[in-house]
Amino acid sequence: MQQDTTYINDLIRNRRSVFPDQFEQGKHIPDEIIKEIIINATWAPNHGHNEPWLFTVFTGEGLKTLADFQSSLYRSEAGDSFSEATYKKLQQQPLKASHIIAIGMKRGANKRIPELEDIEAVACAVQNIYLTVSAYGLGGYWTTGGITYKESAKAFFGLEEEDKLLGFFFIGYVAVPSAKSTRAGVEEKVKWVTQ
């Protein structure tokens, strides 16, 4: 079935990360829109129908729950590298979003599928999130900072030892749009083999 290729080309080429400081503070996106965004995420390609994603959505007071958890974990594990600025950022950044989706990779039932392919499937799901957020005229940002790669954080998000926390997707209404961007010409990144 032919789709509007002009629209999809424009959507992909104009998608930009919009950071929490660019969000319209205190404006809540309807949960129904977030549900549609997540449904689109689950239509990402994935080997063997493993569907290895696990999303945890934080909104309302749940944003404070996430902020308290991640700042407390950081404080307890930072040791000599503790930074008050990082601690405050972990406390404050989540409160700037309407919703935050914790992105988990939960190993599917078929363990013969390489772990990397499950990670790649989740990354495809996140791209679906990015594109859907953009289609709704919202701002979004995938961060892998903070507590993302801490083993001790995984249980909070329903992840087990073999699973991975792959970051957090912040969503909000855009107050300050991101600047236009450019990409290197495809000639620099593509090799054609015709014989």
PDB file of C-alpha atoms in Angstrom:
ATOM      1  CA  MET A   1       0.000   0.000   0.000  1.00  0.00           C
ATOM      2  CA  GLN A   2       1.514   3.314  -1.130  1.00  0.00           C
ATOM      3  CA  GLN A   3       1.866   5.955   1.591  1.00  0.00           C
ATOM      4  CA  ASP A   4       2.501   9.686   1.393  1.00  0.00           C
ATOM      5  CA  THR A   5       6.257   9.552   0.882  1.00  0.00           C
ATOM      6  CA  THR A   6       6.594  13.341   0.993  1.00  0.00           C
ATOM      7  CA  TYR A   7       5.178  13.352   4.535  1.00  0.00           C
ATOM      8  CA  ILE A   8       7.359  10.515   5.813  1.00  0.00           C
ATOM      9  CA  ASN A   9      10.500  11.971   4.191  1.00  0.00           C
ATOM     10  CA  ASP A  10       9.766  15.336   5.803  1.00  0.00           C
ATOM     11  CA  LEU A  11       9.017  13.757   9.181  1.00  0.00           C
ATOM     12  CA  ILE A  12      12.254  11.754   9.252  1.00  0.00           C
ATOM     13  CA  ARG A  13      14.464  14.579   7.966  1.00  0.00           C
ATOM     14  CA  ASN A  14      13.039  17.207  10.320  1.00  0.00           C
ATOM     15  CA  ARG A  15      12.860  15.162  13.531  1.00  0.00           C
ATOM     16  CA  ARG A  16      15.006  16.779  16.216  1.00  0.00           C
ATOM     17  CA  SER A  17      15.765  16.090  19.836  1.00  0.00           C
ATOM     18  CA  VAL A  18      14.017  18.570  22.095  1.00  0.00           C
ATOM     19  CA  PHE A  19      15.594  18.747  25.538  1.00  0.00           C
ATOM     20  CA  PRO A  20      13.716  19.134  28.849  1.00  0.00           C
ATOM     21  CA  ASP A  21      14.763  22.784  29.216  1.00  0.00           C
ATOM     22  CA  GLN A  22      12.947  23.432  25.909  1.00  0.00           C
ATOM     23  CA  PHE A  23       9.650  21.966  27.140  1.00  0.00           C
ATOM     24  CA  GLU A  24       6.644  24.017  28.150  1.00  0.00           C
ATOM     25  CA  GLN A  25       6.763  23.434  31.882  1.00  0.00           C
ATOM     26  CA  GLY A  26       3.688  22.111  33.660  1.00  0.00           C
ATOM     27  CA  LYS A  27       1.678  21.273  30.533  1.00  0.00           C
ATOM     28  CA  HIS A  28       0.421  17.674  30.541  1.00  0.00           C
ATOM     29  CA  ILE A  29       0.082  15.607  27.368  1.00  0.00           C
ATOM     30  CA  PRO A  30      -3.070  13.439  27.364  1.00  0.00           C
ATOM     31  CA  ASP A  31      -2.228   9.860  28.347  1.00  0.00           C
ATOM     32  CA  GLU A  32      -4.124   8.627  25.274  1.00  0.00           C
ATOM     33  CA  ILE A  33      -1.473  10.212  23.039  1.00  0.00           C
ATOM     34  CA  ILE A  34       1.312   8.564  25.035  1.00  0.00           C
ATOM     35  CA  LYS A  35      -0.464   5.211  24.658  1.00  0.00           C
ATOM     36  CA  GLU A  36      -0.552   5.682  20.866  1.00  0.00           C
ATOM     37  CA  ILE A  37       3.152   6.533  20.893  1.00  0.00           C
ATOM     38  CA  ILE A  38       3.915   3.328  22.800  1.00  0.00           C
ATOM     39  CA  ILE A  39       1.704   1.219  20.544  1.00  0.00           C
ATOM     40  CA  ASN A  40       3.687   2.504  17.562  1.00  0.00           C
ATOM     41  CA  ALA A  41       6.905   1.634  19.383  1.00  0.00           C
ATOM     42  CA  THR A  42       5.794  -1.978  19.705  1.00  0.00           C
ATOM     43  CA  TRP A  43       5.472  -2.277  15.929  1.00  0.00           C
ATOM     44  CA  ALA A  44       9.239  -2.071  15.539  1.00  0.00           C
ATOM     45  CA  PRO A  45      10.952  -4.939  13.727  1.00  0.00           C
ATOM     46  CA  ASN A  46      12.273  -7.630  16.051  1.00  0.00           C
ATOM     47  CA  HIS A  47      13.876 -10.964  15.323  1.00  0.00           C
ATOM     48  CA  GLY A  48      11.696 -13.991  16.045  1.00  0.00           C
ATOM     49  CA  HIS A  49       8.866 -11.822  17.396  1.00  0.00           C
ATOM     50  CA  ASN A  50      10.858 -11.622  20.630  1.00  0.00           C
ATOM     51  CA  GLU A  51       9.349  -8.170  21.391  1.00  0.00           C
ATOM     52  CA  PRO A  52      12.168  -7.434  23.860  1.00  0.00           C
ATOM     53  CA  TRP A  53      11.004  -4.011  25.018  1.00  0.00           C
ATOM     54  CA  LEU A  54       9.721  -3.124  28.454  1.00  0.00           C
ATOM     55  CA  PHE A  55       8.500   0.445  28.884  1.00  0.00           C
ATOM     56  CA  THR A  56       7.772   2.072  32.242  1.00  0.00           C
ATOM     57  CA  VAL A  57       5.866   5.351  31.940  1.00  0.00           C
ATOM     58  CA  PHE A  58       6.240   8.054  34.569  1.00  0.00           C
ATOM     59  CA  THR A  59       3.863  11.026  34.737  1.00  0.00           C
ATOM     60  CA  GLY A  60       2.259  13.220  37.377  1.00  0.00           C
ATOM     61  CA  GLU A  61       3.641  12.342  40.818  1.00  0.00           C
ATOM     62  CA  GLY A  62       5.423   9.423  39.158  1.00  0.00           C
ATOM     63  CA  LEU A  63       7.955  11.922  37.777  1.00  0.00           C
ATOM     64  CA  LYS A  64       8.922  12.787  41.350  1.00  0.00           C
ATOM     65  CA  THR A  65       9.164   9.075  42.168  1.00  0.00           C
ATOM     66  CA  LEU A  66      11.659   8.656  39.317  1.00  0.00           C
ATOM     67  CA  ALA A  67      13.574  11.794  40.303  1.00  0.00           C
ATOM     68  CA  ASP A  68      13.839  10.657  43.940  1.00  0.00           C
ATOM     69  CA  PHE A  69      14.941   7.163  42.956  1.00  0.00           C
ATOM     70  CA  GLN A  70      17.635   8.182  40.497  1.00  0.00           C
ATOM     71  CA  SER A  71      19.078  11.004  42.618  1.00  0.00           C
ATOM     72  CA  SER A  72      19.171   8.769  45.710  1.00  0.00           C
ATOM     73  CA  LEU A  73      20.846   5.947  43.791  1.00  0.00           C
ATOM     74  CA  TYR A  74      23.398   8.359  42.385  1.00  0.00           C
ATOM     75  CA  ARG A  75      24.130   9.785  45.869  1.00  0.00           C
ATOM     76  CA  SER A  76      24.579   6.315  47.373  1.00  0.00           C
ATOM     77  CA  GLU A  77      26.883   5.017  44.614  1.00  0.00           C
ATOM     78  CA  ALA A  78      28.863   8.047  43.400  1.00  0.00           C
ATOM     79  CA  GLY A  79      31.512   7.866  46.111  1.00  0.00           C
ATOM     80  CA  ASP A  80      34.373  10.315  45.563  1.00  0.00           C
ATOM     81  CA  SER A  81      33.021  11.324  42.158  1.00  0.00           C
ATOM     82  CA  PHE A  82      29.819  12.763  43.680  1.00  0.00           C
ATOM     83  CA  SER A  83      28.781  16.087  42.127  1.00  0.00           C
ATOM     84  CA  GLU A  84      26.119  18.255  43.711  1.00  0.00           C
ATOM     85  CA  ALA A  85      25.254  19.629  40.253  1.00  0.00           C
ATOM     86  CA  THR A  86      24.643  16.114  38.892  1.00  0.00           C
ATOM     87  CA  TYR A  87      22.569  15.232  41.952  1.00  0.00           C
ATOM     88  CA  LYS A  88      20.370  18.323  41.513  1.00  0.00           C
ATOM     89  CA  LYS A  89      19.997  17.668  37.783  1.00  0.00           C
ATOM     90  CA  LEU A  90      18.786  14.122  38.496  1.00  0.00           C
ATOM     91  CA  GLN A  91      16.271  15.577  40.951  1.00  0.00           C
ATOM     92  CA  GLN A  92      15.026  18.385  38.707  1.00  0.00           C
ATOM     93  CA  GLN A  93      15.155  17.237  35.068  1.00  0.00           C
ATOM     94  CA  PRO A  94      12.317  14.671  35.294  1.00  0.00           C
ATOM     95  CA  LEU A  95       9.955  17.329  36.658  1.00  0.00           C
ATOM     96  CA  LYS A  96      10.299  19.311  33.411  1.00  0.00           C
ATOM     97  CA  ALA A  97       8.660  16.582  31.303  1.00  0.00           C
ATOM     98  CA  SER A  98       5.030  15.649  30.849  1.00  0.00           C
ATOM     99  CA  HIS A  99       5.955  11.969  30.600  1.00  0.00           C
ATOM    100  CA  ILE A 100       9.145   9.946  30.789  1.00  0.00           C
ATOM    101  CA  ILE A 101       9.404   6.455  29.356  1.00  0.00           C
ATOM    102  CA  ALA A 102      12.071   4.234  30.892  1.00  0.00           C
ATOM    103  CA  ILE A 103      13.389   2.075  28.065  1.00  0.00           C
ATOM    104  CA  GLY A 104      14.118  -1.501  29.021  1.00  0.00           C
ATOM    105  CA  MET A 105      15.388  -4.420  26.990  1.00  0.00           C
ATOM    106  CA  LYS A 106      13.873  -7.565  28.451  1.00  0.00           C
ATOM    107  CA  ARG A 107      15.301 -10.704  26.922  1.00  0.00           C
ATOM    108  CA  GLY A 108      12.605 -12.466  24.963  1.00  0.00           C
ATOM    109  CA  ALA A 109      11.625 -16.095  25.300  1.00  0.00           C
ATOM    110  CA  ASN A 110      13.849 -17.129  22.406  1.00  0.00           C
ATOM    111  CA  LYS A 111      17.342 -16.965  23.929  1.00  0.00           C
ATOM    112  CA  ARG A 112      18.918 -18.241  20.706  1.00  0.00           C
ATOM    113  CA  ILE A 113      18.448 -14.734  19.333  1.00  0.00           C
ATOM    114  CA  PRO A 114      21.638 -12.779  20.110  1.00  0.00           C
ATOM    115  CA  GLU A 115      21.295 -10.175  22.848  1.00  0.00           C
ATOM    116  CA  LEU A 116      22.539  -7.503  20.464  1.00  0.00           C
ATOM    117  CA  GLU A 117      19.572  -8.132  18.181  1.00  0.00           C
ATOM    118  CA  ASP A 118      17.171  -7.557  21.078  1.00  0.00           C
ATOM    119  CA  ILE A 119      18.992  -4.288  21.851  1.00  0.00           C
ATOM    120  CA  GLU A 120      18.738  -3.291  18.196  1.00  0.00           C
ATOM    121  CA  ALA A 121      14.998  -4.049  18.209  1.00  0.00           C
ATOM    122  CA  VAL A 122      14.505  -1.759  21.205  1.00  0.00           C
ATOM    123  CA  ALA A 123      16.475   0.972  19.409  1.00  0.00           C
ATOM    124  CA  CYS A 124      14.090   0.587  16.458  1.00  0.00           C
ATOM    125  CA  ALA A 125      11.182   0.947  18.894  1.00  0.00           C
ATOM    126  CA  VAL A 126      12.714   4.164  20.206  1.00  0.00           C
ATOM    127  CA  GLN A 127      12.964   5.502  16.660  1.00  0.00           C
ATOM    128  CA  ASN A 128       9.236   4.798  16.315  1.00  0.00           C
ATOM    129  CA  ILE A 129       8.729   6.780  19.529  1.00  0.00           C
ATOM    130  CA  TYR A 130      10.795   9.671  18.163  1.00  0.00           C
ATOM    131  CA  LEU A 131       8.895   9.775  14.881  1.00  0.00           C
ATOM    132  CA  THR A 132       5.471   9.508  16.515  1.00  0.00           C
ATOM    133  CA  VAL A 133       6.319  12.217  19.040  1.00  0.00           C
ATOM    134  CA  SER A 134       7.382  14.433  16.129  1.00  0.00           C
ATOM    135  CA  ALA A 135       4.210  13.625  14.165  1.00  0.00           C
ATOM    136  CA  TYR A 136       2.129  14.805  17.139  1.00  0.00           C
ATOM    137  CA  GLY A 137       4.115  18.075  17.214  1.00  0.00           C
ATOM    138  CA  LEU A 138       5.630  17.210  20.592  1.00  0.00           C
ATOM    139  CA  GLY A 139       9.213  17.323  21.800  1.00  0.00           C
ATOM    140  CA  GLY A 140      11.209  14.272  22.749  1.00  0.00           C
ATOM    141  CA  TYR A 141      14.665  13.352  23.949  1.00  0.00           C
ATOM    142  CA  TRP A 142      16.347   9.968  24.507  1.00  0.00           C
ATOM    143  CA  THR A 143      18.993  10.155  27.212  1.00  0.00           C
ATOM    144  CA  THR A 144      21.340   7.418  28.344  1.00  0.00           C
ATOM    145  CA  GLY A 145      22.816   9.487  31.163  1.00  0.00           C
ATOM    146  CA  GLY A 146      22.320   9.304  34.897  1.00  0.00           C
ATOM    147  CA  ILE A 147      21.594   5.814  36.198  1.00  0.00           C
ATOM    148  CA  THR A 148      21.044   4.143  32.825  1.00  0.00           C
ATOM    149  CA  TYR A 149      23.894   1.653  32.967  1.00  0.00           C
ATOM    150  CA  LYS A 150      23.853   0.943  36.695  1.00  0.00           C
ATOM    151  CA  GLU A 151      23.103  -2.697  37.464  1.00  0.00           C
ATOM    152  CA  SER A 152      21.539  -1.643  40.756  1.00  0.00           C
ATOM    153  CA  ALA A 153      18.889   0.422  38.919  1.00  0.00           C
ATOM    154  CA  LYS A 154      17.418  -2.420  36.880  1.00  0.00           C
ATOM    155  CA  ALA A 155      15.102  -3.988  39.473  1.00  0.00           C
ATOM    156  CA  PHE A 156      13.270  -0.675  39.971  1.00  0.00           C
ATOM    157  CA  PHE A 157      12.156  -0.904  36.335  1.00  0.00           C
ATOM    158  CA  GLY A 158      11.199  -4.592  36.423  1.00  0.00           C
ATOM    159  CA  LEU A 159      14.405  -5.723  34.746  1.00  0.00           C
ATOM    160  CA  GLU A 160      16.404  -8.788  35.687  1.00  0.00           C
ATOM    161  CA  GLU A 161      20.127  -9.553  35.500  1.00  0.00           C
ATOM    162  CA  GLU A 162      20.039 -10.581  31.825  1.00  0.00           C
ATOM    163  CA  ASP A 163      18.031  -7.477  30.847  1.00  0.00           C
ATOM    164  CA  LYS A 164      19.270  -3.948  30.198  1.00  0.00           C
ATOM    165  CA  LEU A 165      18.124  -0.440  30.998  1.00  0.00           C
ATOM    166  CA  LEU A 166      18.732   1.536  27.795  1.00  0.00           C
ATOM    167  CA  GLY A 167      17.794   5.020  28.933  1.00  0.00           C
ATOM    168  CA  PHE A 168      14.887   7.371  29.310  1.00  0.00           C
ATOM    169  CA  PHE A 169      12.693   9.124  26.761  1.00  0.00           C
ATOM    170  CA  PHE A 170      11.470  12.546  27.917  1.00  0.00           C
ATOM    171  CA  ILE A 171       8.320  13.924  26.238  1.00  0.00           C
ATOM    172  CA  GLY A 172       6.783  17.377  26.527  1.00  0.00           C
ATOM    173  CA  TYR A 173       5.144  20.201  24.666  1.00  0.00           C
ATOM    174  CA  VAL A 174       7.688  22.332  22.823  1.00  0.00           C
ATOM    175  CA  ALA A 175       8.238  25.867  24.107  1.00  0.00           C
ATOM    176  CA  VAL A 176      11.576  26.451  22.348  1.00  0.00           C
ATOM    177  CA  PRO A 177      12.052  24.523  19.077  1.00  0.00           C
ATOM    178  CA  SER A 178      15.396  22.941  18.253  1.00  0.00           C
ATOM    179  CA  ALA A 179      17.499  24.433  15.498  1.00  0.00           C
ATOM    180  CA  LYS A 180      17.540  22.911  12.032  1.00  0.00           C
ATOM    181  CA  SER A 181      20.251  20.358  11.463  1.00  0.00           C
ATOM    182  CA  THR A 182      22.279  19.003   8.589  1.00  0.00           C
ATOM    183  CA  ARG A 183      23.714  15.642   7.641  1.00  0.00           C
ATOM    184  CA  ALA A 184      26.727  14.678   5.587  1.00  0.00           C
ATOM    185  CA  GLY A 185      25.885  13.879   1.980  1.00  0.00           C
ATOM    186  CA  VAL A 186      24.935  10.253   1.466  1.00  0.00           C
ATOM    187  CA  GLU A 187      27.801   9.930  -1.003  1.00  0.00           C
ATOM    188  CA  GLU A 188      30.183  10.112   1.973  1.00  0.00           C
ATOM    189  CA  LYS A 189      28.486   7.271   3.869  1.00  0.00           C
ATOM    190  CA  VAL A 190      27.164   4.924   1.201  1.00  0.00           C
ATOM    191  CA  LYS A 191      28.948   2.502  -1.084  1.00  0.00           C
ATOM    192  CA  TRP A 192      27.052   1.067  -4.062  1.00  0.00           C
ATOM    193  CA  VAL A 193      28.048  -2.297  -5.505  1.00  0.00           C
ATOM    194  CA  THR A 194      26.477  -2.799  -8.914  1.00  0.00           C
ATOM    195  CA  GLN A 195      28.492  -5.719 -10.291  1.00  0.00           C
TER     196      GLN A 195
END
